[in-house]
């Protein structure tokens, strides 16, 4: 399997080459040359694999369709090492639970950092260690986080050979739980940097360092952001696992609702559907930052300025643009790289938006690709959390509540709807407190987290200081 750029760059790469890379050389995103199609008998095979051998084997069977530059035995070993009951809290790894009639919740947040990003990042950590060792190479991951991505990356990379993590976050702006999760890590290859500023200041510092090509090459700076194809691929697996749990035969269709920000998670659902998984609708749920909902309603994709990017109570979906969206537009335009390059290059840069409202492509988004969308506000979130506590006795995290709200708007009597649970409520307790007047229960294994000693470097938003910090700490093993 070769990987191509959404903007048409000529070179084709193998999986392990793009694993350690970010964007393609032309600024596009990598996608496989084609989506391996599942014929029904083979899909039946996958159901059996899942039911008799479990999640790790299912992951292996799906990943091997896209990865041919890691020997099978090694790939299976990596999957088995990643998807264990010890790391993900149950043998099912991603269990489905009932919510209400015909609406189900896919639990993706029982991993080390209690958000769905662990599902992909834990695999990425093992893939990185494997490939860096094979190449006798090293990587220094530099990132910016407002919470979930940074902690998932650190818990995936801690103690891994050949990898260091330098993670910036806005000083004092993450939840207490999120800070404790990250800053209590004592592993020598993990470095937390609290920047005096907001998230954008962190991101600007990371960009400035990455734009210094000399520094970047010398210190082997890399990223783990959500455009990484390996992360997306790992997420495809749980759409299959959910389908096999909710249905009895491969003739049935189901729909998914996905709380969305950067369009990574729901893009994995799109890939599963392209492979032939019988998905009827993929419903994109946004918060007040409704770039994606606007597109699916109107055909207009309009990037928000920072003054129009709101801080909401589902903060992990507070985005100004959806960084994985280009992958879907590439497919939507019939894999037209010139068109995609034109839309995301000059047009978006010059105007801050593009419109497909009058293109036949746009109708395809719903008709051919099954997309629908909706939006949820702070009030919707609170109402949904309250109703779920009262009627189902379940406490929803604010992002998952956005998903439930939009799922209820779109639910159809004849098609089961599965909502992806993207975090556990304990990560966002202030909103739970606001909705219910009480805090969610702390899972026992985190009872002492907030009292552990913390290790963090506080820094002004100064590019030279962070470079100096990286230089100094790259010398240590
Ligand atoms: C990252 C995240 C999202 C958004 O996922 P995307 O793949 O960026 O669309 C939603 N909810 C939570 C809790 C997250 O951490």
Coordinates of C-alpha atoms and ligand atoms in Angstrom, one line a residue:
X1 CA 0.0 0.0 0.0
X2 CA 1.3 3.4 -1.0
X3 CA 0.3 6.8 0.4
X4 CA -0.4 9.9 -1.7
X5 CA -0.9 13.6 -0.9
X6 CA -4.3 15.2 -1.1
X7 CA -2.6 17.9 -3.1
X8 CA -1.1 15.6 -5.7
X9 CA 2.6 15.6 -4.9
X10 CA 4.2 12.9 -7.1
X11 CA 6.1 10.8 -4.6
X12 CA 4.4 7.8 -3.1
X13 CA 5.4 6.7 0.3
X14 CA 5.1 3.6 2.5
X15 CA 3.3 3.5 5.8
X16 CA 6.5 3.7 8.0
X17 CA 7.7 6.7 6.0
X18 CA 4.6 8.8 6.6
X19 CA 4.3 7.5 10.2
X20 CA 7.1 9.8 11.3
X21 CA 6.2 12.7 9.0
X22 CA 3.6 15.4 9.4
X23 CA 2.3 17.1 6.2
X24 CA 3.2 15.9 2.7
X25 CA 5.9 18.1 1.0
X26 CA 3.2 20.0 -0.9
X27 CA 1.3 20.9 2.3
X28 CA -1.4 18.2 1.7
X29 CA -2.4 15.3 4.0
X30 CA -1.5 11.7 3.3
X31 CA -4.1 9.2 2.3
X32 CA -3.9 5.6 1.1
X33 CA -4.0 5.2 -2.7
X34 CA -7.3 3.4 -2.3
X35 CA -9.5 2.0 0.5
X36 CA -9.3 -1.7 0.7
X37 CA -12.9 -2.9 0.1
X38 CA -14.4 -5.6 2.3
X39 CA -16.6 -8.1 0.5
X40 CA -19.3 -9.5 2.7
X41 CA -17.7 -12.9 3.4
X42 CA -14.5 -11.2 4.4
X43 CA -16.5 -8.9 6.7
X44 CA -18.1 -11.9 8.2
X45 CA -14.5 -13.1 8.8
X46 CA -13.8 -9.9 10.7
X47 CA -16.9 -10.4 12.9
X48 CA -15.6 -13.8 13.8
X49 CA -12.1 -12.5 14.5
X50 CA -13.6 -9.9 16.8
X51 CA -16.0 -12.3 18.6
X52 CA -13.5 -15.1 19.1
X53 CA -10.1 -13.4 19.3
X54 CA -10.9 -9.9 20.5
X55 CA -10.1 -6.3 19.8
X56 CA -6.3 -6.6 19.3
X57 CA -6.8 -9.2 16.6
X58 CA -9.5 -7.2 14.9
X59 CA -7.1 -4.2 14.9
X60 CA -4.4 -6.3 13.4
X61 CA -6.6 -7.6 10.6
X62 CA -7.6 -4.0 9.7
X63 CA -4.2 -2.4 10.1
X64 CA -2.5 -5.1 7.9
X65 CA -4.7 -4.0 4.9
X66 CA -2.9 -0.6 5.1
X67 CA 0.6 -1.5 6.4
X68 CA 2.8 -3.8 4.4
X69 CA 6.2 -2.6 5.6
X70 CA 6.0 -4.1 9.0
X71 CA 6.2 -7.9 9.2
X72 CA 2.9 -9.5 10.2
X73 CA 4.2 -11.1 13.3
X74 CA 5.6 -7.8 14.5
X75 CA 2.4 -5.9 13.7
X76 CA 0.3 -8.5 15.6
X77 CA 2.6 -8.2 18.6
X78 CA 2.3 -4.4 18.5
X79 CA -1.5 -4.6 18.5
X80 CA -1.5 -7.2 21.3
X81 CA 0.8 -5.1 23.4
X82 CA -1.4 -2.0 22.9
X83 CA -4.9 -3.2 23.3
X84 CA -4.9 -4.9 26.7
X85 CA -7.5 -5.0 29.5
X86 CA -4.8 -3.6 31.8
X87 CA -4.4 -0.4 29.7
X88 CA -8.0 0.0 28.6
X89 CA -9.9 -1.2 31.6
X90 CA -11.8 -4.1 30.2
X91 CA -11.3 -7.1 27.9
X92 CA -13.7 -5.5 25.4
X93 CA -11.4 -2.4 25.1
X94 CA -14.2 -0.4 23.5
X95 CA -17.5 -1.7 24.9
X96 CA -20.9 -0.5 23.8
X97 CA -23.5 0.4 26.5
X98 CA -27.2 1.2 26.2
X99 CA -28.2 4.8 26.5
X100 CA -31.9 5.0 25.5
X101 CA -34.1 3.2 23.0
X102 CA -32.0 2.8 19.8
X103 CA -29.2 5.1 21.0
X104 CA -26.0 3.5 22.3
X105 CA -22.7 4.8 23.6
X106 CA -19.4 3.5 22.4
X107 CA -17.0 3.8 25.4
X108 CA -13.6 5.0 24.1
X109 CA -12.4 6.7 27.2
X110 CA -11.3 4.0 29.6
X111 CA -7.6 4.3 28.7
X112 CA -4.8 6.0 30.8
X113 CA -6.0 9.6 30.2
X114 CA -9.7 9.0 30.1
X115 CA -10.3 10.4 26.6
X116 CA -10.7 8.6 23.3
X117 CA -7.3 9.9 22.0
X118 CA -5.6 7.1 24.0
X119 CA -7.2 4.6 21.5
X120 CA -4.9 5.8 18.8
X121 CA -2.0 7.4 20.7
X122 CA -1.2 4.2 22.7
X123 CA -0.7 2.4 19.3
X124 CA 1.3 5.3 18.0
X125 CA 3.7 5.2 20.9
X126 CA 4.4 1.5 20.2
X127 CA 4.7 2.1 16.5
X128 CA 7.1 5.0 17.0
X129 CA 9.3 3.0 19.4
X130 CA 9.4 0.0 16.9
X131 CA 10.2 2.1 13.9
X132 CA 12.8 4.4 15.5
X133 CA 14.6 1.3 16.9
X134 CA 14.6 -0.2 13.4
X135 CA 16.1 2.9 12.0
X136 CA 18.4 3.5 15.0
X137 CA 16.8 7.0 15.0
X138 CA 15.5 9.4 17.6
X139 CA 12.6 11.8 17.7
X140 CA 11.8 14.8 19.9
X141 CA 8.1 15.4 19.9
X142 CA 7.2 19.1 20.3
X143 CA 3.6 19.9 20.9
X144 CA 1.1 22.4 22.2
X145 CA -2.0 21.2 24.1
X146 CA -5.0 22.6 25.9
X147 CA -5.4 19.2 27.6
X148 CA -6.4 16.0 25.9
X149 CA -3.9 15.6 23.2
X150 CA -0.9 16.4 25.3
X151 CA -1.7 14.0 28.1
X152 CA -2.6 11.2 25.6
X153 CA 0.8 11.8 23.9
X154 CA 2.7 11.8 27.2
X155 CA 1.1 8.6 28.5
X156 CA 1.7 6.9 25.1
X157 CA 5.4 7.9 24.9
X158 CA 6.5 7.7 28.5
X159 CA 9.4 5.4 29.0
X160 CA 9.6 4.7 25.2
X161 CA 13.2 4.4 23.8
X162 CA 14.3 6.9 21.2
X163 CA 11.4 9.4 22.0
X164 CA 11.3 12.5 24.1
X165 CA 8.2 14.7 24.5
X166 CA 8.3 18.5 25.0
X167 CA 4.7 19.5 25.6
X168 CA 3.7 23.2 26.0
X169 CA 0.4 24.2 27.6
X170 CA -1.1 27.5 28.7
X171 CA 0.0 28.1 32.3
X172 CA -2.9 27.7 34.7
X173 CA -5.6 27.2 32.1
X174 CA -6.1 23.4 32.0
X175 CA -8.4 21.7 34.5
X176 CA -6.8 20.6 37.8
X177 CA -7.2 17.0 36.8
X178 CA -5.6 17.6 33.4
X179 CA -2.6 19.4 35.0
X180 CA -2.2 16.7 37.6
X181 CA -2.3 14.0 34.9
X182 CA 0.5 15.6 32.9
X183 CA 2.7 17.2 35.5
X184 CA 2.8 14.2 37.9
X185 CA 4.7 12.2 35.3
X186 CA 8.3 11.7 36.4
X187 CA 9.6 9.8 33.4
X188 CA 12.9 11.2 32.3
X189 CA 11.8 11.5 28.6
X190 CA 8.7 13.6 29.3
X191 CA 9.0 17.4 29.7
X192 CA 6.1 19.7 30.6
X193 CA 6.4 23.4 29.7
X194 CA 3.8 25.7 31.1
X195 CA 3.8 28.9 29.0
X196 CA 2.6 32.2 30.4
X197 CA -0.1 32.9 27.8
X198 CA -3.0 31.2 26.0
X199 CA -3.1 28.1 23.8
X200 CA -2.4 30.2 20.7
X201 CA 0.9 31.4 22.3
X202 CA 1.9 27.8 22.8
X203 CA 1.1 26.9 19.2
X204 CA 2.9 29.9 17.9
X205 CA 6.1 28.9 19.8
X206 CA 5.8 25.4 18.4
X207 CA 5.4 26.7 14.9
X208 CA 8.3 29.1 15.3
X209 CA 10.6 26.3 16.4
X210 CA 9.4 24.0 13.5
X211 CA 9.9 26.8 11.0
X212 CA 13.6 27.0 11.9
X213 CA 14.5 24.1 9.6
X214 CA 18.1 24.0 10.7
X215 CA 17.1 23.6 14.4
X216 CA 14.3 21.1 13.4
X217 CA 16.7 18.9 11.5
X218 CA 19.5 19.0 14.1
X219 CA 17.2 18.3 17.0
X220 CA 15.0 15.8 15.1
X221 CA 11.8 17.7 16.0
X222 CA 8.5 15.9 15.2
X223 CA 4.9 16.0 16.1
X224 CA 2.0 13.8 17.0
X225 CA -0.9 15.9 15.9
X226 CA -4.2 14.7 14.6
X227 CA -3.3 14.8 10.9
X228 CA -1.1 11.8 11.5
X229 CA -2.5 9.0 9.3
X230 CA -1.6 6.2 11.8
X231 CA -3.8 7.9 14.4
X232 CA -6.7 8.0 12.1
X233 CA -6.2 4.4 11.0
X234 CA -6.2 3.2 14.6
X235 CA -9.5 4.9 15.1
X236 CA -11.1 3.0 12.1
X237 CA -11.0 -0.2 14.2
X238 CA -13.5 0.8 16.8
X239 CA -16.2 1.6 14.3
X240 CA -16.0 -2.1 13.3
X241 CA -16.0 -3.2 17.0
X242 CA -19.1 -1.1 17.6
X243 CA -20.9 -2.4 14.6
X244 CA -20.2 -6.0 15.6
X245 CA -21.5 -5.4 19.1
X246 CA -24.7 -3.6 18.0
X247 CA -25.7 -5.9 15.1
X248 CA -26.2 -9.6 14.7
X249 CA -25.7 -9.8 10.9
X250 CA -23.8 -7.9 8.3
X251 CA -27.0 -7.0 6.5
X252 CA -28.0 -4.5 9.2
X253 CA -27.0 -0.8 9.0
X254 CA -26.2 1.6 11.9
X255 CA -25.4 5.3 12.2
X256 CA -22.8 7.1 14.3
X257 CA -22.8 10.5 15.9
X258 CA -19.3 11.9 16.6
X259 CA -18.4 14.9 18.8
X260 CA -16.1 16.7 16.4
X261 CA -13.4 19.3 16.3
X262 CA -10.5 18.6 13.9
X263 CA -12.6 16.0 12.0
X264 CA -10.1 13.2 12.9
X265 CA -12.4 10.9 14.7
X266 CA -15.4 11.1 12.3
X267 CA -12.9 10.9 9.3
X268 CA -12.0 7.4 10.6
X269 CA -15.7 6.6 10.4
X270 CA -15.7 7.8 6.8
X271 CA -12.8 5.5 6.1
X272 CA -14.7 2.5 7.7
X273 CA -17.7 3.3 5.5
X274 CA -15.6 3.6 2.4
X275 CA -14.2 0.1 3.2
X276 CA -17.8 -1.2 3.1
X277 CA -18.9 -1.2 6.7
X278 CA -22.7 -0.8 6.5
X279 CA -22.9 2.7 8.0
X280 CA -26.0 4.6 7.1
X281 CA -25.2 8.1 8.5
X282 CA -22.2 9.7 10.0
X283 CA -23.5 12.6 12.1
X284 CA -21.0 15.4 12.9
X285 CA -21.7 17.1 16.2
X286 CA -20.0 20.4 16.9
X287 CA -20.2 22.9 19.8
X288 CA -20.5 26.6 19.3
X289 CA -17.4 26.4 17.1
X290 CA -19.6 25.2 14.3
X291 CA -17.3 25.4 11.2
X292 CA -18.2 21.8 10.3
X293 CA -21.9 22.1 10.9
X294 CA -22.0 25.2 8.8
X295 CA -20.3 23.3 5.9
X296 CA -22.6 20.3 6.0
X297 CA -25.7 22.7 6.2
X298 CA -24.6 25.2 3.6
X299 CA -21.6 24.0 1.6
X300 CA -19.5 26.9 2.8
X301 CA -16.3 26.1 4.7
X302 CA -15.3 29.2 6.6
X303 CA -12.2 29.2 8.9
X304 CA -12.8 31.2 12.0
X305 CA -10.5 34.0 13.2
X306 CA -9.2 33.8 16.8
X307 CA -11.7 36.4 17.9
X308 CA -14.4 34.2 16.5
X309 CA -13.1 31.0 18.1
X310 CA -15.1 30.6 21.4
X311 CA -13.9 29.2 24.6
X312 CA -16.7 26.7 25.5
X313 CA -17.5 24.1 28.1
X314 CA -16.5 21.4 25.6
X315 CA -13.0 22.8 25.1
X316 CA -11.5 19.9 23.2
X317 CA -13.8 20.9 20.3
X318 CA -12.8 24.6 20.3
X319 CA -11.2 24.8 16.9
X320 CA -10.9 27.6 14.3
X321 CA -10.4 25.2 11.4
X322 CA -10.8 21.4 11.1
X323 CA -7.3 20.1 10.2
X324 CA -8.4 16.7 8.9
X325 CA -11.2 18.1 6.7
X326 CA -9.0 18.2 3.6
X327 CA -9.0 14.4 3.6
X328 CA -12.7 14.3 3.2
X329 CA -12.8 17.1 0.6
X330 CA -10.3 15.1 -1.5
X331 CA -12.7 12.1 -1.5
X332 CA -15.7 14.3 -2.0
X333 CA -14.3 15.9 -5.1
X334 CA -13.7 12.4 -6.5
X335 CA -10.1 12.4 -5.3
X336 CA -9.3 15.5 -7.4
X337 CA -5.9 16.7 -6.1
X338 CA -5.9 19.8 -8.3
X339 CA -9.3 20.9 -7.0
X340 CA -8.3 20.1 -3.4
X341 CA -5.0 22.0 -3.7
X342 CA -6.9 25.0 -5.2
X343 CA -9.5 25.0 -2.4
X344 CA -7.1 24.6 0.6
X345 CA -4.2 26.5 -1.0
X346 CA -4.7 29.9 -2.6
X347 CA -8.5 30.1 -2.1
X348 CA -8.6 29.5 1.6
X349 CA -5.5 31.6 2.2
X350 CA -6.8 34.6 0.3
X351 CA -10.4 34.5 1.3
X352 CA -10.5 32.5 4.5
X353 CA -13.3 30.4 3.1
X354 CA -14.5 28.4 0.1
X355 CA -17.9 27.4 -1.1
X356 CA -19.1 24.2 -2.7
X357 CA -22.7 25.3 -2.3
X358 CA -23.3 25.2 -6.1
X359 CA -21.1 22.1 -6.8
X360 CA -22.7 18.7 -7.3
X361 CA -20.0 17.5 -4.8
X362 CA -21.9 19.1 -2.0
X363 CA -25.1 17.1 -2.4
X364 CA -22.8 14.0 -2.5
X365 CA -21.7 14.8 1.1
X366 CA -25.1 13.7 2.3
X367 CA -26.2 11.3 -0.4
X368 CA -23.1 9.4 -1.3
X369 CA -21.1 9.8 1.8
X370 CA -23.8 9.7 4.4
X371 CA -22.9 12.9 6.3
X372 CA -25.3 14.9 8.5
X373 CA -24.5 17.4 11.1
X374 CA -25.7 19.4 14.1
X375 CA -24.6 21.8 16.8
X376 CA -24.9 21.9 20.5
X377 CA -24.6 24.9 22.8
X378 CA -23.7 25.4 26.5
X379 CA -27.4 25.3 27.4
X380 CA -28.0 22.1 25.3
X381 CA -25.0 20.5 27.0
X382 CA -26.2 21.3 30.5
X383 CA -29.8 20.1 29.7
X384 CA -28.5 16.9 28.2
X385 CA -26.2 16.2 31.2
X386 CA -29.1 16.8 33.5
X387 CA -31.6 14.7 31.6
X388 CA -29.1 11.8 31.3
X389 CA -28.4 11.9 35.1
X390 CA -32.1 12.0 35.9
X391 CA -33.4 9.5 33.3
X392 CA -30.5 7.1 32.6
X393 CA -28.6 7.6 35.8
X394 CA -25.5 8.2 33.6
X395 CA -23.1 11.2 33.9
X396 CA -22.0 12.4 30.5
X397 CA -18.8 14.3 29.8
X398 CA -19.6 17.7 28.1
X399 CA -18.3 16.6 24.6
X400 CA -20.3 13.3 24.7
X401 CA -23.3 15.4 25.8
X402 CA -23.0 17.4 22.6
X403 CA -23.0 14.1 20.7
X404 CA -26.1 12.8 22.5
X405 CA -27.9 16.1 21.9
X406 CA -27.3 15.9 18.1
X407 CA -27.9 12.2 18.0
X408 CA -31.3 12.7 19.5
X409 CA -32.1 15.3 16.8
X410 CA -31.2 12.9 14.0
X411 CA -32.2 9.5 15.4
X412 CA -34.3 7.2 13.2
X413 CA -36.5 4.5 14.5
X414 CA -35.3 1.9 12.1
X415 CA -31.5 2.4 12.5
X416 CA -29.5 2.1 15.7
X417 CA -27.5 5.2 16.5
X418 CA -24.1 4.9 18.3
X419 CA -22.6 8.0 20.0
X420 CA -18.9 8.0 20.6
X421 CA -17.9 8.8 24.2
X422 CA -14.9 11.0 23.8
X423 CA -14.0 11.6 27.4
X424 CA -15.1 10.8 31.0
X425 CA -16.8 13.5 33.0
X426 CA -14.1 13.6 35.7
X427 CA -11.9 15.5 33.2
X428 CA -14.3 18.4 33.1
X429 CA -15.8 18.5 36.5
X430 CA -16.6 22.2 36.6
X431 CA -19.3 21.8 33.9
X432 CA -20.7 18.7 35.7
X433 CA -20.8 20.7 38.9
X434 CA -22.7 23.5 37.1
X435 CA -25.2 21.1 35.6
X436 CA -25.8 18.7 38.5
X437 CA -24.6 20.6 41.6
X438 CA -22.2 17.8 42.4
X439 CA -18.9 16.5 41.2
X440 CA -18.6 13.2 39.2
X441 CA -17.1 10.3 41.1
X442 CA -13.3 10.0 40.9
X443 CA -12.3 6.6 39.4
X444 CA -10.4 4.8 42.2
X445 CA -7.2 4.6 40.4
X446 CA -7.0 8.4 40.2
X447 CA -8.0 9.0 43.8
X448 CA -4.5 10.4 44.8
X449 CA -3.6 11.9 41.4
X450 CA -4.0 15.5 42.4
X451 CA -1.8 15.2 45.5
X452 CA 1.2 13.7 43.7
X453 CA 4.3 15.8 43.3
X454 CA 4.3 17.8 40.0
X455 CA 7.2 18.5 37.6
X456 CA 6.8 21.4 35.2
X457 CA 8.9 24.2 33.8
X458 CA 7.1 27.6 33.7
X459 CA 8.3 29.8 30.9
X460 CA 7.4 33.1 29.2
X461 CA 6.3 32.8 25.6
X462 CA 9.8 33.2 24.3
X463 CA 11.0 31.1 21.4
X464 CA 14.7 31.3 22.3
X465 CA 14.0 30.0 25.8
X466 CA 12.2 26.9 24.6
X467 CA 14.9 26.2 22.0
X468 CA 17.5 26.5 24.8
X469 CA 15.4 24.2 27.0
X470 CA 15.3 21.6 24.2
X471 CA 19.0 21.9 23.5
X472 CA 19.8 21.3 27.2
X473 CA 17.5 18.4 27.7
X474 CA 18.3 16.5 24.5
X475 CA 21.7 15.9 26.0
X476 CA 20.2 13.7 28.7
X477 CA 19.4 10.1 27.8
Ligands
LIG1 C1 -10.0 15.7 20.6 C2 -11.4 15.6 21.2 C3 -12.6 15.7 20.4 C4 -12.5 16.1 18.9 O1 -12.0 15.1 18.1 P1 -11.6 15.3 16.6 O2 -10.9 14.1 16.2 O3 -10.6 16.5 16.7 O4 -12.8 15.7 15.8 C5 -13.8 15.6 21.0 N1 -13.9 15.3 22.3 C6 -12.8 15.2 23.1 C7 -13.0 14.9 24.6 C8 -11.5 15.3 22.6 O5 -10.4 15.1 23.4

